[in-house]
PDB file of C-alpha atoms in Angstrom:
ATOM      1  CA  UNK A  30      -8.056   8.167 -10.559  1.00 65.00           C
ATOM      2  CA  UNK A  31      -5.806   6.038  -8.521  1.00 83.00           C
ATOM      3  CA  UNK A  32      -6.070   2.493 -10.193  1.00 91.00           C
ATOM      4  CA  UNK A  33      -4.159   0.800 -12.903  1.00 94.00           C
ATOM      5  CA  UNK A  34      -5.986  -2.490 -14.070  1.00 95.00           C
ATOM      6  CA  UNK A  35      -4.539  -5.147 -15.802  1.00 95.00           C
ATOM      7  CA  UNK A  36      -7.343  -7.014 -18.176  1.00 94.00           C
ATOM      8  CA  UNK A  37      -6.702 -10.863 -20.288  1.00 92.00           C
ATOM      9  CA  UNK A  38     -10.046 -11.324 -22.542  1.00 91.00           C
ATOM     10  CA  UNK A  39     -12.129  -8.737 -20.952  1.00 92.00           C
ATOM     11  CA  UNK A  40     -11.564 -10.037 -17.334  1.00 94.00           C
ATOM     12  CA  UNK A  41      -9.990  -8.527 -14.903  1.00 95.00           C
ATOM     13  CA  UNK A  42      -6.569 -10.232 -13.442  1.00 96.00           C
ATOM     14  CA  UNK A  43      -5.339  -7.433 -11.403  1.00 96.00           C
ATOM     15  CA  UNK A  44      -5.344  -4.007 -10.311  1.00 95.00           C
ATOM     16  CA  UNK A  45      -2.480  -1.580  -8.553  1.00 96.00           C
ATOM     17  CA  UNK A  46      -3.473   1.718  -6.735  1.00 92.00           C
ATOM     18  CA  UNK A  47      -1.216   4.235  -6.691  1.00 93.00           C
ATOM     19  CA  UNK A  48      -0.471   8.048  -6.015  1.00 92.00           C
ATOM     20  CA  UNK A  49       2.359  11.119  -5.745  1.00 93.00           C
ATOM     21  CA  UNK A  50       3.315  10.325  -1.842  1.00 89.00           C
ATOM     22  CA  UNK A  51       2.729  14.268  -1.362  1.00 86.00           C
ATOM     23  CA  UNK A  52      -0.989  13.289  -2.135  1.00 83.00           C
ATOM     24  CA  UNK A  53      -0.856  11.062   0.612  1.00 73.00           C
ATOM     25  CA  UNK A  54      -2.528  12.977   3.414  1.00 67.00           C
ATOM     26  CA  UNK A  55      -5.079  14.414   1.613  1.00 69.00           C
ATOM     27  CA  UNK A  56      -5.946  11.056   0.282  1.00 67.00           C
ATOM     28  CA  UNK A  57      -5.761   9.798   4.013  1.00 63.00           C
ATOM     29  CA  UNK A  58      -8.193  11.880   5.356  1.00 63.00           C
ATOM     30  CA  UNK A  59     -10.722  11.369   2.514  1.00 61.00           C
ATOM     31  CA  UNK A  60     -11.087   7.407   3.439  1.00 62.00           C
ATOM     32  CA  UNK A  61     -10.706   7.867   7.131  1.00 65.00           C
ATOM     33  CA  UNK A  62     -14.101   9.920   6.888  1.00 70.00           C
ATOM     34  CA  UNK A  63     -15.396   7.627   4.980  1.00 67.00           C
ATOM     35  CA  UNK A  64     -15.081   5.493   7.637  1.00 69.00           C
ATOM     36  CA  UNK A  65     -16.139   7.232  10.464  1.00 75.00           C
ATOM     37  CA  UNK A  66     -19.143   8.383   8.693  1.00 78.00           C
ATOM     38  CA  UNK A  67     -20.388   4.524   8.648  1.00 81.00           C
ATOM     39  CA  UNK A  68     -19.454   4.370  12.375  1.00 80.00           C
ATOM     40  CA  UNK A  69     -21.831   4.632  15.221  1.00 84.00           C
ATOM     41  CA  UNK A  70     -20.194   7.924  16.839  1.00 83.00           C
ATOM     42  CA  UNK A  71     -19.239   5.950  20.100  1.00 80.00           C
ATOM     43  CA  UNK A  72     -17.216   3.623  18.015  1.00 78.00           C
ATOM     44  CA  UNK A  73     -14.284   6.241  17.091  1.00 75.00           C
ATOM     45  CA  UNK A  74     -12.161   6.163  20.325  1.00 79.00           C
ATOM     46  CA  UNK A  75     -11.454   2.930  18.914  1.00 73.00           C
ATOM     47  CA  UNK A  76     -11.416   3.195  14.997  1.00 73.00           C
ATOM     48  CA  UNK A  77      -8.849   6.033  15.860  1.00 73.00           C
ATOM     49  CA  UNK A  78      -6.524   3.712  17.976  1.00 72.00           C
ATOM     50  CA  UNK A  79      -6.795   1.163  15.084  1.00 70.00           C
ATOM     51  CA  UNK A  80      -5.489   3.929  12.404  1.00 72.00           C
ATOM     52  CA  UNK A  81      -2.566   5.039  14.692  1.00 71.00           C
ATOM     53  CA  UNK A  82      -1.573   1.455  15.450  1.00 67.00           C
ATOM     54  CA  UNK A  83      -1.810   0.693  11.710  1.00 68.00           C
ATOM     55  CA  UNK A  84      -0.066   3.425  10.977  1.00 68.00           C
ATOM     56  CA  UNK A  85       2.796   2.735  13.362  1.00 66.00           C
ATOM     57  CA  UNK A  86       3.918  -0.461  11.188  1.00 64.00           C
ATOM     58  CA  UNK A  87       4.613   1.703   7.800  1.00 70.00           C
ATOM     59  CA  UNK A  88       8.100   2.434   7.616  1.00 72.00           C
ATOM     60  CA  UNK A  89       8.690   5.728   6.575  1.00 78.00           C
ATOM     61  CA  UNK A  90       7.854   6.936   2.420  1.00 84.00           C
ATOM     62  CA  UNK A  91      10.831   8.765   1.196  1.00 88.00           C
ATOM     63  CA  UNK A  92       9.936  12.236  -0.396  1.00 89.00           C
ATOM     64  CA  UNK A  93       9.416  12.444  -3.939  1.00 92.00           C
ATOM     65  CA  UNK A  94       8.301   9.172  -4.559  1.00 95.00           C
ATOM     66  CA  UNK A  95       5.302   7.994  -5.845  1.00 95.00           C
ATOM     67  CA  UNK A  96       3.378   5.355  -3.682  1.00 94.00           C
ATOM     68  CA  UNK A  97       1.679   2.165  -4.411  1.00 94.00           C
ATOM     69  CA  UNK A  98      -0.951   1.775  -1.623  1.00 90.00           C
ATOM     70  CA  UNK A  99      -2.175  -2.121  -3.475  1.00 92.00           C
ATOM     71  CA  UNK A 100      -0.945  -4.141  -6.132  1.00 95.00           C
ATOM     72  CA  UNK A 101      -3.343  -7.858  -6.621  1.00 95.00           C
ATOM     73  CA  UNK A 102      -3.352 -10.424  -9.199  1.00 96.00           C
ATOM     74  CA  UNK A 103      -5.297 -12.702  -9.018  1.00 96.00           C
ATOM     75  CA  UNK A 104      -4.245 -16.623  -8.050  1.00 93.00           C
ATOM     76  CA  UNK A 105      -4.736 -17.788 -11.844  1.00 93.00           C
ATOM     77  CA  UNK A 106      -2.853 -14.850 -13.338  1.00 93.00           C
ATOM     78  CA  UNK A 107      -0.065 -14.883 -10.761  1.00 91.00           C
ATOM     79  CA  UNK A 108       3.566 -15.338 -12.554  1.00 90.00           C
ATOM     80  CA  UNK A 109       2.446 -14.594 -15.789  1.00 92.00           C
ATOM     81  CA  UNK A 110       4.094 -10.752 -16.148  1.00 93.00           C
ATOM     82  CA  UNK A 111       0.668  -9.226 -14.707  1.00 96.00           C
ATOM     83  CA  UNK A 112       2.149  -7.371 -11.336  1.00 95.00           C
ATOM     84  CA  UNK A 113       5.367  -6.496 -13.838  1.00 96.00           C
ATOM     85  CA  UNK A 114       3.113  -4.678 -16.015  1.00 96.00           C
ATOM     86  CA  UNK A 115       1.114  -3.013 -13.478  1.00 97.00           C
ATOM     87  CA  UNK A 116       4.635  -1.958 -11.757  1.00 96.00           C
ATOM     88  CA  UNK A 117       5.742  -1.110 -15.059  1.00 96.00           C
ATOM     89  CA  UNK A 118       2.681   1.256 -16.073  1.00 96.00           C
ATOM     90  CA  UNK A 119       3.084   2.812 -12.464  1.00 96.00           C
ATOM     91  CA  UNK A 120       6.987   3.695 -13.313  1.00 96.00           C
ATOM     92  CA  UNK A 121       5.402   5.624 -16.197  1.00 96.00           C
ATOM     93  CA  UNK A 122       3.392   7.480 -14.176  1.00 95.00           C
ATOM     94  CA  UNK A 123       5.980   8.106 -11.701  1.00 96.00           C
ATOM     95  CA  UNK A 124       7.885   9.671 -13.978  1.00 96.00           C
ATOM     96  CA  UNK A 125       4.910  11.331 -15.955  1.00 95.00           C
ATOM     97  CA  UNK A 126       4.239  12.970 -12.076  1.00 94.00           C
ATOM     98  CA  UNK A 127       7.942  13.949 -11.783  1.00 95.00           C
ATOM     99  CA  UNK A 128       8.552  11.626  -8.694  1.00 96.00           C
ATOM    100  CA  UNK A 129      12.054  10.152  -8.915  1.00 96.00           C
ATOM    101  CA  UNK A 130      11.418   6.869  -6.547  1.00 96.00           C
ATOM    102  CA  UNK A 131       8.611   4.365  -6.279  1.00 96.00           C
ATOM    103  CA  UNK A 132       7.501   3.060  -2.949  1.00 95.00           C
ATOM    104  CA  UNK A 133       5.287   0.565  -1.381  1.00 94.00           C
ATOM    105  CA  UNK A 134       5.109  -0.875   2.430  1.00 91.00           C
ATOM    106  CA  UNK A 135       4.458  -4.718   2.655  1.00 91.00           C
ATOM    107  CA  UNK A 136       4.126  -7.388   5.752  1.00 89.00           C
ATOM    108  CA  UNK A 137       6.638  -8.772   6.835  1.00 90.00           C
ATOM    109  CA  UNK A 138       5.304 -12.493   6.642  1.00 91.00           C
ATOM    110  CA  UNK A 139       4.084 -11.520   3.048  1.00 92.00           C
ATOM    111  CA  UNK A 140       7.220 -13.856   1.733  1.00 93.00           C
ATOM    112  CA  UNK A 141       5.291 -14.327  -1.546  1.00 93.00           C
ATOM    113  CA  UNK A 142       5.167 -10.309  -2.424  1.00 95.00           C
ATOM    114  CA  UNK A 143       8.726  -9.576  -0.953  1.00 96.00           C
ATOM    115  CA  UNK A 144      10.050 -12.227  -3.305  1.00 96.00           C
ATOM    116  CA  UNK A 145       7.880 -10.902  -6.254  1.00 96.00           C
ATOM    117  CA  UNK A 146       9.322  -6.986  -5.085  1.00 96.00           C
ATOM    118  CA  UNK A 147      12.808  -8.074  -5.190  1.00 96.00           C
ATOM    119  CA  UNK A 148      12.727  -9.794  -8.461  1.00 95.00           C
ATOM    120  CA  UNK A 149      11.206  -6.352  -9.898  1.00 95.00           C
ATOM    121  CA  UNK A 150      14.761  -4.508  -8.270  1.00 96.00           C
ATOM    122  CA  UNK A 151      13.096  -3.050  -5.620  1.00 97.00           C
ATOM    123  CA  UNK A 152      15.155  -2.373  -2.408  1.00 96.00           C
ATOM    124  CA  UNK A 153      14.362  -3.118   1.494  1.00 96.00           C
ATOM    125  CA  UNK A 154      14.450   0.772   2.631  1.00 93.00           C
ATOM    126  CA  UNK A 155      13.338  -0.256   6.169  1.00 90.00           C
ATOM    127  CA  UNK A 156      11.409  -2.508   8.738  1.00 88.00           C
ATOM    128  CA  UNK A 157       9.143  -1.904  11.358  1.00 85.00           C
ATOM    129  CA  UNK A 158       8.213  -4.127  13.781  1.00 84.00           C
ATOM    130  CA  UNK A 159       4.339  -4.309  16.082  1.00 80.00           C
ATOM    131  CA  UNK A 160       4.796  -2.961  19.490  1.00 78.00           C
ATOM    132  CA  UNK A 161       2.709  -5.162  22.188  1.00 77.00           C
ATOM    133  CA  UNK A 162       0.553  -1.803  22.132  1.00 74.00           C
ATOM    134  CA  UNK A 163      -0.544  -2.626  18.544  1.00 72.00           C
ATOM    135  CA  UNK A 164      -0.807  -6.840  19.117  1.00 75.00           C
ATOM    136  CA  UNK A 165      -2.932  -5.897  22.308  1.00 73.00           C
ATOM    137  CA  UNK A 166      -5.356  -4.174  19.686  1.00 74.00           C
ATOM    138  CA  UNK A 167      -5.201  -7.719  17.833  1.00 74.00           C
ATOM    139  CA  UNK A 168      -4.035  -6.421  14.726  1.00 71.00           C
ATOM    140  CA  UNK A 169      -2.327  -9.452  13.397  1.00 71.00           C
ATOM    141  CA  UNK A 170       0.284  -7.858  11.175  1.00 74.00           C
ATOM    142  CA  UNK A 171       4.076  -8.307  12.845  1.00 82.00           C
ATOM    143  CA  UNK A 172       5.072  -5.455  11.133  1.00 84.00           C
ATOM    144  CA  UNK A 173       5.472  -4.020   7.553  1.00 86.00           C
ATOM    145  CA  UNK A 174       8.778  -3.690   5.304  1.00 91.00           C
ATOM    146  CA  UNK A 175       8.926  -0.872   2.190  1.00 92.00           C
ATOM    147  CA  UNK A 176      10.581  -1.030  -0.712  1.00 95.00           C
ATOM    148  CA  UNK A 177      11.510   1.860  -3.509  1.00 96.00           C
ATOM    149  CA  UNK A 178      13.109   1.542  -6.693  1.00 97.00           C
ATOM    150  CA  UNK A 179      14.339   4.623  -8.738  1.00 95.00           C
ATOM    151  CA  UNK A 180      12.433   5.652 -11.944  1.00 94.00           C
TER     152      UNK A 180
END
């Protein structure tokens, strides 16, 4: 209900998963059970420290927009208009869902995406950055930077 594929010749190339930000929480919720559900019980503590820290490096999603959780192509399809269709499908359904903004969090070493984003006229809206909390974890990421774009 969430995914937009992109197809060449009946295989698949790339796929973007996306959602009205006020779904967000409920959607949350739904995969952090699935996770702890596959989890010995004494194994929580911990995946629970791994959401929050995860968590932590999303910049803030500005009401009203609609959010794209993933966008892939894959390497052979890559700068041939696949991830601008699939962002231009999900403007669609922005609109369609009456959100006026799309938004999406990347990392901030993800150079190839960021330059990909701001070719498509999406904005920087904000950066976060790890906290030695969160590296102490070992979650790699240095931090995440979202974008928007109006519909």
């Amino acid at each position: 209900e969430v995914c937009i594929v992109a197809e060449r010749d009946g295989e698949l190339v790339g796929v973007l998963a996306g959602y009205p930000y006020s779904e967000g929480a409920r959607r949350g919720r739904r995969i952090d059970v699935h996770a702890f559900r596959r989890a010995a019980p004494w194994r929580w503590p911990k995946l629970v420290r791994i959401a929050r820290a995860e968590r932590s490096l999303d910049p803030p999603i500005p009401p009203g927009s609609w959010y794209i959780d993933a966008l892939a192509v894959t390497q052979d399809h890559r700068r041939a208009g696949v991830g601008r269709a699939l962002l231009g499908e999900a403007e669609t359904r922005a609109r369609a869902a009456g959100c006026r903004l799309l938004s999406l969090h990347t990392g901030i070493d993800n150079s190839g995406a960021r330059a990909f984003y701001k070719s498509a006229g999406m904005e920087v809206r904000g950066t976060v950055y790890a906290s030695p909390a969160v590296r102490a974890l070992g979650i790699p990421d240095r931090g995440g930077v979202s974008y928007v774009k109006e519909v």
